[in-house]
Coordinates of C-alpha atoms in Angstrom, one line a residue:
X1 CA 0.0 0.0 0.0
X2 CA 1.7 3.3 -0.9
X3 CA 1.2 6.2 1.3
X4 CA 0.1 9.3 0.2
X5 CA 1.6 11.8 2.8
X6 CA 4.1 14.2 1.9
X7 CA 7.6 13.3 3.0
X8 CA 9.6 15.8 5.1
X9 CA 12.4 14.1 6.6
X10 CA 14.5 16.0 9.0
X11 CA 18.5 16.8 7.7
X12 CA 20.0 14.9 10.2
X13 CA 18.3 11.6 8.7
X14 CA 18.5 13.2 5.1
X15 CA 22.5 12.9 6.2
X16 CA 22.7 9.0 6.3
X17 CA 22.0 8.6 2.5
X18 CA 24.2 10.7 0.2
X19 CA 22.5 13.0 -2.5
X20 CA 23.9 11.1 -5.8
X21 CA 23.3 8.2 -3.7
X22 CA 19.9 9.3 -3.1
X23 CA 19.2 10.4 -7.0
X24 CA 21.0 6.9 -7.8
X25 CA 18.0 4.4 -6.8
X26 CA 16.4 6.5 -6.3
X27 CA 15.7 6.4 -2.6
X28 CA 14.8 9.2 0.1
X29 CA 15.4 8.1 3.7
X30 CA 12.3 9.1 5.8
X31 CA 13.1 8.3 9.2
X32 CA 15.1 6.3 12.1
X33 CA 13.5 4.6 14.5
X34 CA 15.2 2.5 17.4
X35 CA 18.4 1.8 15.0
X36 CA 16.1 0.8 11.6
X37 CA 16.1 3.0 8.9
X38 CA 13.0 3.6 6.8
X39 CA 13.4 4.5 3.2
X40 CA 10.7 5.5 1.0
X41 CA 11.3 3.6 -2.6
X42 CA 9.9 3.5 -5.9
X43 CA 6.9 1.0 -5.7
X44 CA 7.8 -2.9 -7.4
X45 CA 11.9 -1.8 -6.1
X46 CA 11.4 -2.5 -2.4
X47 CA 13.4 -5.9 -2.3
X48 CA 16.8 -4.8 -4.0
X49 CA 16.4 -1.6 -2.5
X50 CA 17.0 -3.3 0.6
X51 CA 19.8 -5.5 -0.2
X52 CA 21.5 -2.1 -1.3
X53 CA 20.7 0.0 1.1
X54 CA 21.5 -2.0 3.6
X55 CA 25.0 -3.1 2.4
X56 CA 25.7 0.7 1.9
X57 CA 24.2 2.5 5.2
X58 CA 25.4 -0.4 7.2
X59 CA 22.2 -0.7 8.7
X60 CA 18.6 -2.2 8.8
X61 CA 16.5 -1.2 6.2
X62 CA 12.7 -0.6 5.9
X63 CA 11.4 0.2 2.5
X64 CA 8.3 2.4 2.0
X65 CA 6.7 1.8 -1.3
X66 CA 6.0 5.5 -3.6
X67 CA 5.5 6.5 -6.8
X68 CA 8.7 7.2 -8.9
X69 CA 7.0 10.5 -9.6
X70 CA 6.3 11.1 -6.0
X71 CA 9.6 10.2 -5.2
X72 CA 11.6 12.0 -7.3
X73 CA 9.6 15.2 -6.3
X74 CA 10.5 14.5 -2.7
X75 CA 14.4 13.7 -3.0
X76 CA 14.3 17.2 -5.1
X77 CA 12.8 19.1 -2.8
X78 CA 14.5 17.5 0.1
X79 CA 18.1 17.8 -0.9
X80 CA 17.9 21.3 -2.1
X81 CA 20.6 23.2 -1.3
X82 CA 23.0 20.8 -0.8
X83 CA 25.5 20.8 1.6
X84 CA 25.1 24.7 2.8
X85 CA 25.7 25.4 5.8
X86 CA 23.6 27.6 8.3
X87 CA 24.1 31.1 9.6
X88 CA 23.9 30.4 13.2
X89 CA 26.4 31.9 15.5
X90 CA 24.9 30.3 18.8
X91 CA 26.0 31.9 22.0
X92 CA 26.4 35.2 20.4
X93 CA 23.0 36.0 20.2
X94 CA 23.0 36.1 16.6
X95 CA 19.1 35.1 14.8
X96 CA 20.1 31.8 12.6
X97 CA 18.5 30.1 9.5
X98 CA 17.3 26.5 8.8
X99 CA 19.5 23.9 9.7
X100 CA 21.8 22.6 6.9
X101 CA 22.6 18.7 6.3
X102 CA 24.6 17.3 8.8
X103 CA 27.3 15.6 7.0
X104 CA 31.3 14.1 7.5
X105 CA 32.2 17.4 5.7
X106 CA 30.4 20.3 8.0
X107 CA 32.1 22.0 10.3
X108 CA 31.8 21.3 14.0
X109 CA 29.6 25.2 14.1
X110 CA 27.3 24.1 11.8
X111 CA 27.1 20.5 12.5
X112 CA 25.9 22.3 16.5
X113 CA 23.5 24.4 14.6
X114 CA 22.4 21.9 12.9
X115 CA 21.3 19.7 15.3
X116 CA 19.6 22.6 17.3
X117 CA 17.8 23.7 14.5
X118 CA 16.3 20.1 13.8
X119 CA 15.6 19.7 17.6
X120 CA 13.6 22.4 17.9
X121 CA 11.9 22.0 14.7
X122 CA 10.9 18.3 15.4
X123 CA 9.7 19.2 19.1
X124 CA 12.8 17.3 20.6
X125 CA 12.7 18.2 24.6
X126 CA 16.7 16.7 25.0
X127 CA 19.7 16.2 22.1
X128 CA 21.4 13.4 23.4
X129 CA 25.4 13.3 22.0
X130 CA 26.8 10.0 23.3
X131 CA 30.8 9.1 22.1
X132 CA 31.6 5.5 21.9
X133 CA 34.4 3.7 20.6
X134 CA 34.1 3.8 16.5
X135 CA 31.5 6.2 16.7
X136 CA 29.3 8.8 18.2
X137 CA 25.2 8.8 18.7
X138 CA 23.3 11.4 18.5
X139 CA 19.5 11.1 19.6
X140 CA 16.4 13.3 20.6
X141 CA 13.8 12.9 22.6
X142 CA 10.8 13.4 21.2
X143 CA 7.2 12.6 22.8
X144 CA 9.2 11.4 25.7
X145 CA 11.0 8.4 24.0
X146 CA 14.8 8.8 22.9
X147 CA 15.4 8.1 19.2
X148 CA 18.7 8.0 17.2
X149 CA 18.9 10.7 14.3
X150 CA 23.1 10.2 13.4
X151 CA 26.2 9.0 13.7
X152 CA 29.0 11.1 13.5
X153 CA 32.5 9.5 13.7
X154 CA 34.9 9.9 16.3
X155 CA 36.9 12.6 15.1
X156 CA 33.8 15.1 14.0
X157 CA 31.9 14.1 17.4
X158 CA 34.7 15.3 19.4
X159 CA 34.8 18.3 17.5
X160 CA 31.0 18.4 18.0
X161 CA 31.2 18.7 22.1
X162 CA 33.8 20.7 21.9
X163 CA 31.9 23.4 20.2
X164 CA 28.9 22.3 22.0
X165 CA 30.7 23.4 25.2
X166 CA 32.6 26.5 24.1
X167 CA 28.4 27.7 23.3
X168 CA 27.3 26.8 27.0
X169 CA 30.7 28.7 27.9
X170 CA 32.3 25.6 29.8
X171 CA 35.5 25.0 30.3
X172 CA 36.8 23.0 26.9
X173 CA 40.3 21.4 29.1
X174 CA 38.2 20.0 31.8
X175 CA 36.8 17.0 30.7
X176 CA 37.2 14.9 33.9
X177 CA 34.5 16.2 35.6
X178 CA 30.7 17.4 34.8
X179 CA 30.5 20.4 34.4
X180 CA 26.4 22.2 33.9
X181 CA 26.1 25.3 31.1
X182 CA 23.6 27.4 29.3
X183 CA 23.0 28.5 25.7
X184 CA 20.9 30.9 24.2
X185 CA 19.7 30.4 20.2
X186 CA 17.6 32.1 18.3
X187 CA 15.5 29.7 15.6
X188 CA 12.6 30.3 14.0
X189 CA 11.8 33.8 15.5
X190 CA 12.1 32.9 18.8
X191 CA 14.5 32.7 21.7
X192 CA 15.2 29.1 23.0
X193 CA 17.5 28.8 26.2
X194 CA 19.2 24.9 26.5
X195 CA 20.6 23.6 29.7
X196 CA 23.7 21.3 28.8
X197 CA 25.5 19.0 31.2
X198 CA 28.3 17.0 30.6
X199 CA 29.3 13.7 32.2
X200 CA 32.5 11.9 31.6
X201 CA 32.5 8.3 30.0
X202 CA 34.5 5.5 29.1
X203 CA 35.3 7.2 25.6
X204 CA 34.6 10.7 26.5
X205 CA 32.4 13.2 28.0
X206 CA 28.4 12.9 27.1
X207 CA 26.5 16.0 26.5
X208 CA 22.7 16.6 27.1
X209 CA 20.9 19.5 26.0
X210 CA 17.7 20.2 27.7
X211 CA 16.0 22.5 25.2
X212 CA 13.4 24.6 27.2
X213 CA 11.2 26.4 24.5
X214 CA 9.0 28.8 26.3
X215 CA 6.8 28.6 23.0
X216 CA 5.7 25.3 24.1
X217 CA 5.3 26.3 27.6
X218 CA 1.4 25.5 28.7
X219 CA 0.5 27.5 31.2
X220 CA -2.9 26.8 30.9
X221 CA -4.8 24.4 33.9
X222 CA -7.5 23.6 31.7
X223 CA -5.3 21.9 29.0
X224 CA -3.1 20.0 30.9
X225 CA -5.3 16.9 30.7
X226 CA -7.3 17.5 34.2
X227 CA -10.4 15.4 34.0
X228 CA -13.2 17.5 34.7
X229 CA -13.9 16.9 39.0
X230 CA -10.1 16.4 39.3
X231 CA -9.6 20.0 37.9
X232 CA -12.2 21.6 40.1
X233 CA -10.5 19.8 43.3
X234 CA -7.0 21.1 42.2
X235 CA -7.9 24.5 41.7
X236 CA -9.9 24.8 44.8
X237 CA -6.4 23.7 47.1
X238 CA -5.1 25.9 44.9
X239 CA -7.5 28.9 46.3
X240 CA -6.5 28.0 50.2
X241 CA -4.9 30.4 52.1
X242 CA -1.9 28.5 53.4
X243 CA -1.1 24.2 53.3
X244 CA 1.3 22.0 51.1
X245 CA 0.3 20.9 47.7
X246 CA 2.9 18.6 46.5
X247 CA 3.3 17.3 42.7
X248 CA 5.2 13.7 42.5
X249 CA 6.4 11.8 39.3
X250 CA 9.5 11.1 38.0
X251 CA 12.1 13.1 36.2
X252 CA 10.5 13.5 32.9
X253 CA 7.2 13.3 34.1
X254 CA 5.8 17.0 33.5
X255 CA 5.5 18.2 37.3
X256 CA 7.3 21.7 36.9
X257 CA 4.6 22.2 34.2
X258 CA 2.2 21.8 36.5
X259 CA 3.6 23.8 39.0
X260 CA 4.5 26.7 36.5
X261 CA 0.7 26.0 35.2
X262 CA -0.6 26.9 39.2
X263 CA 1.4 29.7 39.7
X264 CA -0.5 31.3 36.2
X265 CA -3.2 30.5 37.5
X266 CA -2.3 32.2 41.0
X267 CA -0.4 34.9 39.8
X268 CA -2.1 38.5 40.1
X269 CA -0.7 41.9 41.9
X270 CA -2.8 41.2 44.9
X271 CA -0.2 38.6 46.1
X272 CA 3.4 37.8 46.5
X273 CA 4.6 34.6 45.0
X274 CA 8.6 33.5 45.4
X275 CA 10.2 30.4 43.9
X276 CA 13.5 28.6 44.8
X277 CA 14.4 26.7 41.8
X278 CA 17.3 24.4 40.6
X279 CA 17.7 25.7 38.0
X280 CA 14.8 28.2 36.7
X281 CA 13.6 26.3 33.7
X282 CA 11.4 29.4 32.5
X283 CA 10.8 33.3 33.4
X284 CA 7.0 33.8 34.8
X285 CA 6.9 37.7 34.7
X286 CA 5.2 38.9 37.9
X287 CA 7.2 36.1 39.8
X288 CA 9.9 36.3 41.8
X289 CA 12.3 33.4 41.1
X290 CA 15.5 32.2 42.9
X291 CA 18.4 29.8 41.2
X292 CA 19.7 27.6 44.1
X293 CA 23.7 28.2 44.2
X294 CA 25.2 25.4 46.8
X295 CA 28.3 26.2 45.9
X296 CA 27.6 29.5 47.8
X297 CA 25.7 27.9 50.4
X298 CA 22.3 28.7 48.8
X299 CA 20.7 25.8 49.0
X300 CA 16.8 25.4 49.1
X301 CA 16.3 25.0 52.7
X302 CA 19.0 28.3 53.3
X303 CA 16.9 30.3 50.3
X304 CA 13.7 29.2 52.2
X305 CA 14.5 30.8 55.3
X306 CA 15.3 34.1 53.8
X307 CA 12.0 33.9 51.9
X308 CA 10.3 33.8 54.4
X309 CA 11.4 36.7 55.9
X310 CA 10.4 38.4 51.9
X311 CA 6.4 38.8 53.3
X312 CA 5.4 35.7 50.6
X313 CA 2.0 35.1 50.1
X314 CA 2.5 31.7 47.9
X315 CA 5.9 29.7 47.9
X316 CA 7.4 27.2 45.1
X317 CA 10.2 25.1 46.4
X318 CA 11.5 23.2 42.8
X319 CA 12.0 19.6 45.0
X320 CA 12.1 18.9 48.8
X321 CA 15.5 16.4 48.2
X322 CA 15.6 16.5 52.5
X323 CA 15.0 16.2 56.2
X324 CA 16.0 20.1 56.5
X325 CA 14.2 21.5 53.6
X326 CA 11.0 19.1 53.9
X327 CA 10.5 20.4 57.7
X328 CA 11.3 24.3 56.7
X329 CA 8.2 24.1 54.1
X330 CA 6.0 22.2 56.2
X331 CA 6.3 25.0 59.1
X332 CA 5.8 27.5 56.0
X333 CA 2.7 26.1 55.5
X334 CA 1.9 25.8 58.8
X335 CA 2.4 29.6 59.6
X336 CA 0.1 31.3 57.3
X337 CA 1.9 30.4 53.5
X338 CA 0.4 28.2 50.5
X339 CA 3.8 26.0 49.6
X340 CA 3.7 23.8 46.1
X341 CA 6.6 21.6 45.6
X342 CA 7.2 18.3 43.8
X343 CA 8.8 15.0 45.7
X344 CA 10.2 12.2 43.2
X345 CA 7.7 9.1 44.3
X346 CA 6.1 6.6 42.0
X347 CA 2.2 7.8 43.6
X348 CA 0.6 10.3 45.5
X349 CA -0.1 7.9 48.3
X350 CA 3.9 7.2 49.1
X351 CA 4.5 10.9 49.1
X352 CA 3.0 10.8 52.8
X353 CA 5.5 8.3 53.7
X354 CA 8.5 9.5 52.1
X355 CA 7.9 12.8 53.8
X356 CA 7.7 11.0 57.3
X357 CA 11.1 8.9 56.3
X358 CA 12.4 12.5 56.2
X359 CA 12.1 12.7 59.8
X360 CA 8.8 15.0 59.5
X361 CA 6.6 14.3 62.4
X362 CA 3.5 12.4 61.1
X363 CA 1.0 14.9 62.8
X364 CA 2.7 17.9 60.8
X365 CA 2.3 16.7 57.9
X366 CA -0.5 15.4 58.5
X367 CA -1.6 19.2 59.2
X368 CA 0.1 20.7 56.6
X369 CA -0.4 18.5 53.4
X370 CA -3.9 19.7 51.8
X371 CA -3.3 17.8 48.6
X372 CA -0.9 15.4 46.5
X373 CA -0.8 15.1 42.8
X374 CA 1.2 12.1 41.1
X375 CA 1.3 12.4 37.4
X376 CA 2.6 10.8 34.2
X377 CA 3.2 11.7 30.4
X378 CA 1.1 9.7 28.0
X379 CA 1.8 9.5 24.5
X380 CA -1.2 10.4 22.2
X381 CA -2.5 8.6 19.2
X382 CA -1.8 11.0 15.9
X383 CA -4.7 12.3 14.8
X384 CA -3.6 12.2 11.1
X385 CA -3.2 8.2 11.1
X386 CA -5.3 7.3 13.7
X387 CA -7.4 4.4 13.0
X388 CA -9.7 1.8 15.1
X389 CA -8.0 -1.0 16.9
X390 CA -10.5 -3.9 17.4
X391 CA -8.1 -7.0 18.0
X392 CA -6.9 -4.7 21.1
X393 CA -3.1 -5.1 20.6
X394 CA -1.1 -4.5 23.7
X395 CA -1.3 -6.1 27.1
X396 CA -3.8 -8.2 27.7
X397 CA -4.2 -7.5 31.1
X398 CA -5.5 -4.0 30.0
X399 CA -7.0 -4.5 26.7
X400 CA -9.4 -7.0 28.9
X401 CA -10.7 -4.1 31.0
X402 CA -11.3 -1.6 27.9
X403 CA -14.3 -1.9 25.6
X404 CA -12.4 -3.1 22.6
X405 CA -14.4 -1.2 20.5
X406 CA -13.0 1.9 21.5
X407 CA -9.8 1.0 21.1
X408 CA -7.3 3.0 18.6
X409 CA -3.9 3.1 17.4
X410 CA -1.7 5.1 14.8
X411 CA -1.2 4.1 11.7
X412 CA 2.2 5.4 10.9
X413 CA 2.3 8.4 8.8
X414 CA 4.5 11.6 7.9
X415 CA 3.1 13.7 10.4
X416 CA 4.2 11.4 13.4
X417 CA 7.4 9.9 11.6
X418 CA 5.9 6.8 11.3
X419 CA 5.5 6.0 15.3
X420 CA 1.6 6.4 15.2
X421 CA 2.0 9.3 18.0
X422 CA 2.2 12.8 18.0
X423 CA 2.3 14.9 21.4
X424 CA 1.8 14.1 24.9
X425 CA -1.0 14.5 27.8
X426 CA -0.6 14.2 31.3
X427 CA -2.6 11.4 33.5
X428 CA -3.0 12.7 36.7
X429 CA -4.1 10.9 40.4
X430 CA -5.4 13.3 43.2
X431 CA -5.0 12.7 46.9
X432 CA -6.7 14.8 48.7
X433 CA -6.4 15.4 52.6
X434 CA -9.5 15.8 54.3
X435 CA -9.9 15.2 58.3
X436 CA -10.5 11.4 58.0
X437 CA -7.2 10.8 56.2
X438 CA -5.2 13.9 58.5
X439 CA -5.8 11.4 61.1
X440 CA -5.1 8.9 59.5
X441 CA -1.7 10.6 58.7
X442 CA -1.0 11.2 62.3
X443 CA -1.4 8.0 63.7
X444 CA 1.1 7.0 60.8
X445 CA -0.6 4.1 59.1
X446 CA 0.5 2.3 55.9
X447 CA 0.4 3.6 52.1
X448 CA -2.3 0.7 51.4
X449 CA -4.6 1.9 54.5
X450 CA -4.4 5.2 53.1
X451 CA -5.4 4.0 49.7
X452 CA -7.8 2.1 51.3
X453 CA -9.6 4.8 53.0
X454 CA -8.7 7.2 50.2
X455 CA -10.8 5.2 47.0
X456 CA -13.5 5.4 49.7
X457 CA -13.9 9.3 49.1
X458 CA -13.2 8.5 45.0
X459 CA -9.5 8.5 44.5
X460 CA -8.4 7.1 41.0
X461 CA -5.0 5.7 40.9
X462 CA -2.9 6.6 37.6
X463 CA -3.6 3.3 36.2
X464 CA -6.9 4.1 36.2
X465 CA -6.8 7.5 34.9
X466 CA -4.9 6.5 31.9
X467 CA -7.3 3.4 31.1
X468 CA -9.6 6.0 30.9
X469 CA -7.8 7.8 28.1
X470 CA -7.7 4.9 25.9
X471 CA -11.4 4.3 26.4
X472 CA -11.7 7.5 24.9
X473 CA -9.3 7.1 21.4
X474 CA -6.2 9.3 23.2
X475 CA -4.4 7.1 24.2
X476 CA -3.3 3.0 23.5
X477 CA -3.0 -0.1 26.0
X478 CA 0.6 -0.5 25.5
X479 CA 1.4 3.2 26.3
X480 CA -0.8 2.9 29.5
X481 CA 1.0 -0.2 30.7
X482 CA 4.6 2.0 29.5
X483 CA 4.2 4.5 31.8
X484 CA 1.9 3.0 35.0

């Protein structure tokens, strides 16, 4: 079956297939995903395609049958402009144009714009640039799931994190030990800031770049993927004059969305609202934010203290990482202040008890937690290729509690890059601490009491709130199962 959807590969794949290679076969590669590359062919060549392709790229080979028309039109209008390189001079502030191919040839400069440029373009929330011994892999994470978009050699990766660090204005002869940076880029009319952070290997030092795109930044409550009465509950905490609200997931897992989401939300001239972050991700004007500095002895439980002596109505503390810094926010709350902060636990539930393995008394936490949000990042099903899913792929476990008949998946198409998803929602479990449960709390029961006593009042665990989004088309079995 041949599909009709334009082909817009990104450069950085466009790089693994030469151009007179590419007019040769003719063959345009379209994607990589998890290490196999798919190629879109002319339609009756998909067989010695493969054997060629494969033999040349050094890799697997999918073939993606097209018309010869079709497919010339797309290799022309993908390899335009050859090898040009772009006019990005990152880290001097300087606006920069498409990215060009990234190829043995390019220079380490544009090779780094390059890759920014495609990351931001696709969406990608981290570049991952990983050197190993023959080569170098470079991968992005898009939709929350790493995939692998090159592989420069050895000689033009290191050449690659070189310039990658001289941008984030780290020190290029230290290489034994991490080291954490910043770069500022324009691309495509707007400013994107990236966090990097190195971390020495084996065969050399690993670079990450965090891209925070404050574009993409929803700051909206409503479209966070709140279900209806969950939404209503979280807002009204939200309205309480002091207490704890806490936000738990994993790294990844969207929580300072949330929180930036809730200080929106909160955010007028008629309070005062301080954050202590590590690091500030984004700039929330009307919001005064702190960057944690331990090297300094700012750390969150020092910049707390002096906080509070700043007259806040409304404090963000980024993570409660300890004993010190758990207790500090829990008197905050206590003492007249509405404190958000996230904890890194698997459900709301074991927030409670991680907080009291802290060394916080059970009946002050008990008196100061109001509510506890876990949350997760589904994928969702492309709207473009979506299509109904009757024999209920996936795990069976889940399929068997869905009406199959809802049931959907993705196709594969252009618009997602052939993974049948495009975007993500968040899936969300509220626990909310009302007078039964404080007690509850204080006489410092187990997580599966609380739980217990908790679905009592209505709690959904996150299991259940994602089974609910594939009931509804959003979302499929296996990505429900991936992530809870």
């Amino acid at each position: 079956m041949v599909d009709t959807d334009p082909i817009e590969p990104t450069q950085a794949v466009l790089s693994l297939i030469p151009k007179a290679l590419a007019l040769k076969i003719p063959v345009l590669p379209v994607a990589l995903e998890d290490g196999v590359l798919i190629c879109a062919v002319p339609e009756g060549m998909e067989e010695s395609a493969l054997r060629d392709l494969e033999f040349v790229t050094g890799r697997r080979v999918r073939c993606s049958p097209r018309t010869k028309a079709e497919l010339e039109g797309a290799i022309a209008r993908a390899y335009q402009g050859g090898t040009e390189t772009p006019n990005l001079h990152a880290g001097d502030g300087h606006p920069s144009s498409h990215a060009a191919s990234i190829n043995s040839e390019g220079s380490a400069v544009s090779l780094a714009s390059a890759l920014i440029a495609d990351a931001v373009k696709m969406g990608a929330s981290d570049i991952h640039v990983e050197p190993y011994e023959t080569f170098v892999r470079i991968r992005y994470r898009l939709d929350g799931v790493l995939r692998e978009v090159s592989q420069p050699g050895v000689s033009q990766g290191r050449t690659l994190i070189s310039r990658l660090k001289i941008m984030a204005d780290l020190d290029i002869a230290e290489k034994r030990r991490p080291q954490d940076g910043r770069i500022r880029v324009r691309e495509e009319g707007r400013t994107i800031d990236i966090r990097v952070s190195t971390l020495p290997t084996d065969f050399g030092e690993k670079v990450v770049l965090r891209i925070l795109d404050k574009s993409r930044l929803q700051l909206d409550l409503s479209r966070l993927g709140f279900e209806d009465a969950d939404l209503v509950s979280f807002k009204k905490a939200l309205k309480l004059p002091h207490g704890m609200i806490l936000v738990t997931g994993p790294t990844g897992s969207g929580k300072t969305t949330t929180l930036y989401a809730a200080l929106n939300y909160l955010n007028h001239p008629g309070v005062n609202i301080t954050t202590i972050e590590d690091p500030i991700e984004y700039n929330l004007p009307g919001i005064n934010q702190t960057h944690v500095r331990a090297d300094i002895g700012l750390t969150f439980a020092a910049a707390l203290r002096s906080i509070l002596r700043q007259d806040p109505n409304i404090v963000m503390v980024g993570e409660i990482r300890d004993g010190e810094t758990a207790e500090i926010a829990i008197r905050a709350a206590l003492t007249g202040h509405l404190v958000l902060s996230t904890l890194h636990t698997n459900d709301a539930p074991s927030a409670i008890t991680r907080l009291i393995d802290m060394g916080v008394e059970p009946f002050l936490v008990a008196a100061s937690a109001k509510m506890i949000l876990a949350q997760r990042l589904l994928r969702r099903i492309c709207a473009e290729c979506a299509e109904a899913d009757p024999g209920g792929e996936g795990q069976a476990s889940i399929v068997q509690q869905i009406r199959k008949s809802r049931l959907r998946r993705g196709r594969g198409c252009s618009h997602c890059r052939g993974t049948g998803y495009l975007g993500r929602t968040a899936v969300y479990e509220l626990l909310e601490v009302g007078d039964r449960l404080a007690g509850m709390i204080s006489a410092n029961v187990g997580a599966e009491t609380l739980v217990t006593e908790a679905r009592e009042a209505g709690f959904n665990s996150l299991r259940e709130s994602a089974m609910r989004l594939a009931e509804k088309g959003m979302t499929t079995p296996e990505e429900v199962c991936r992530e809870t």
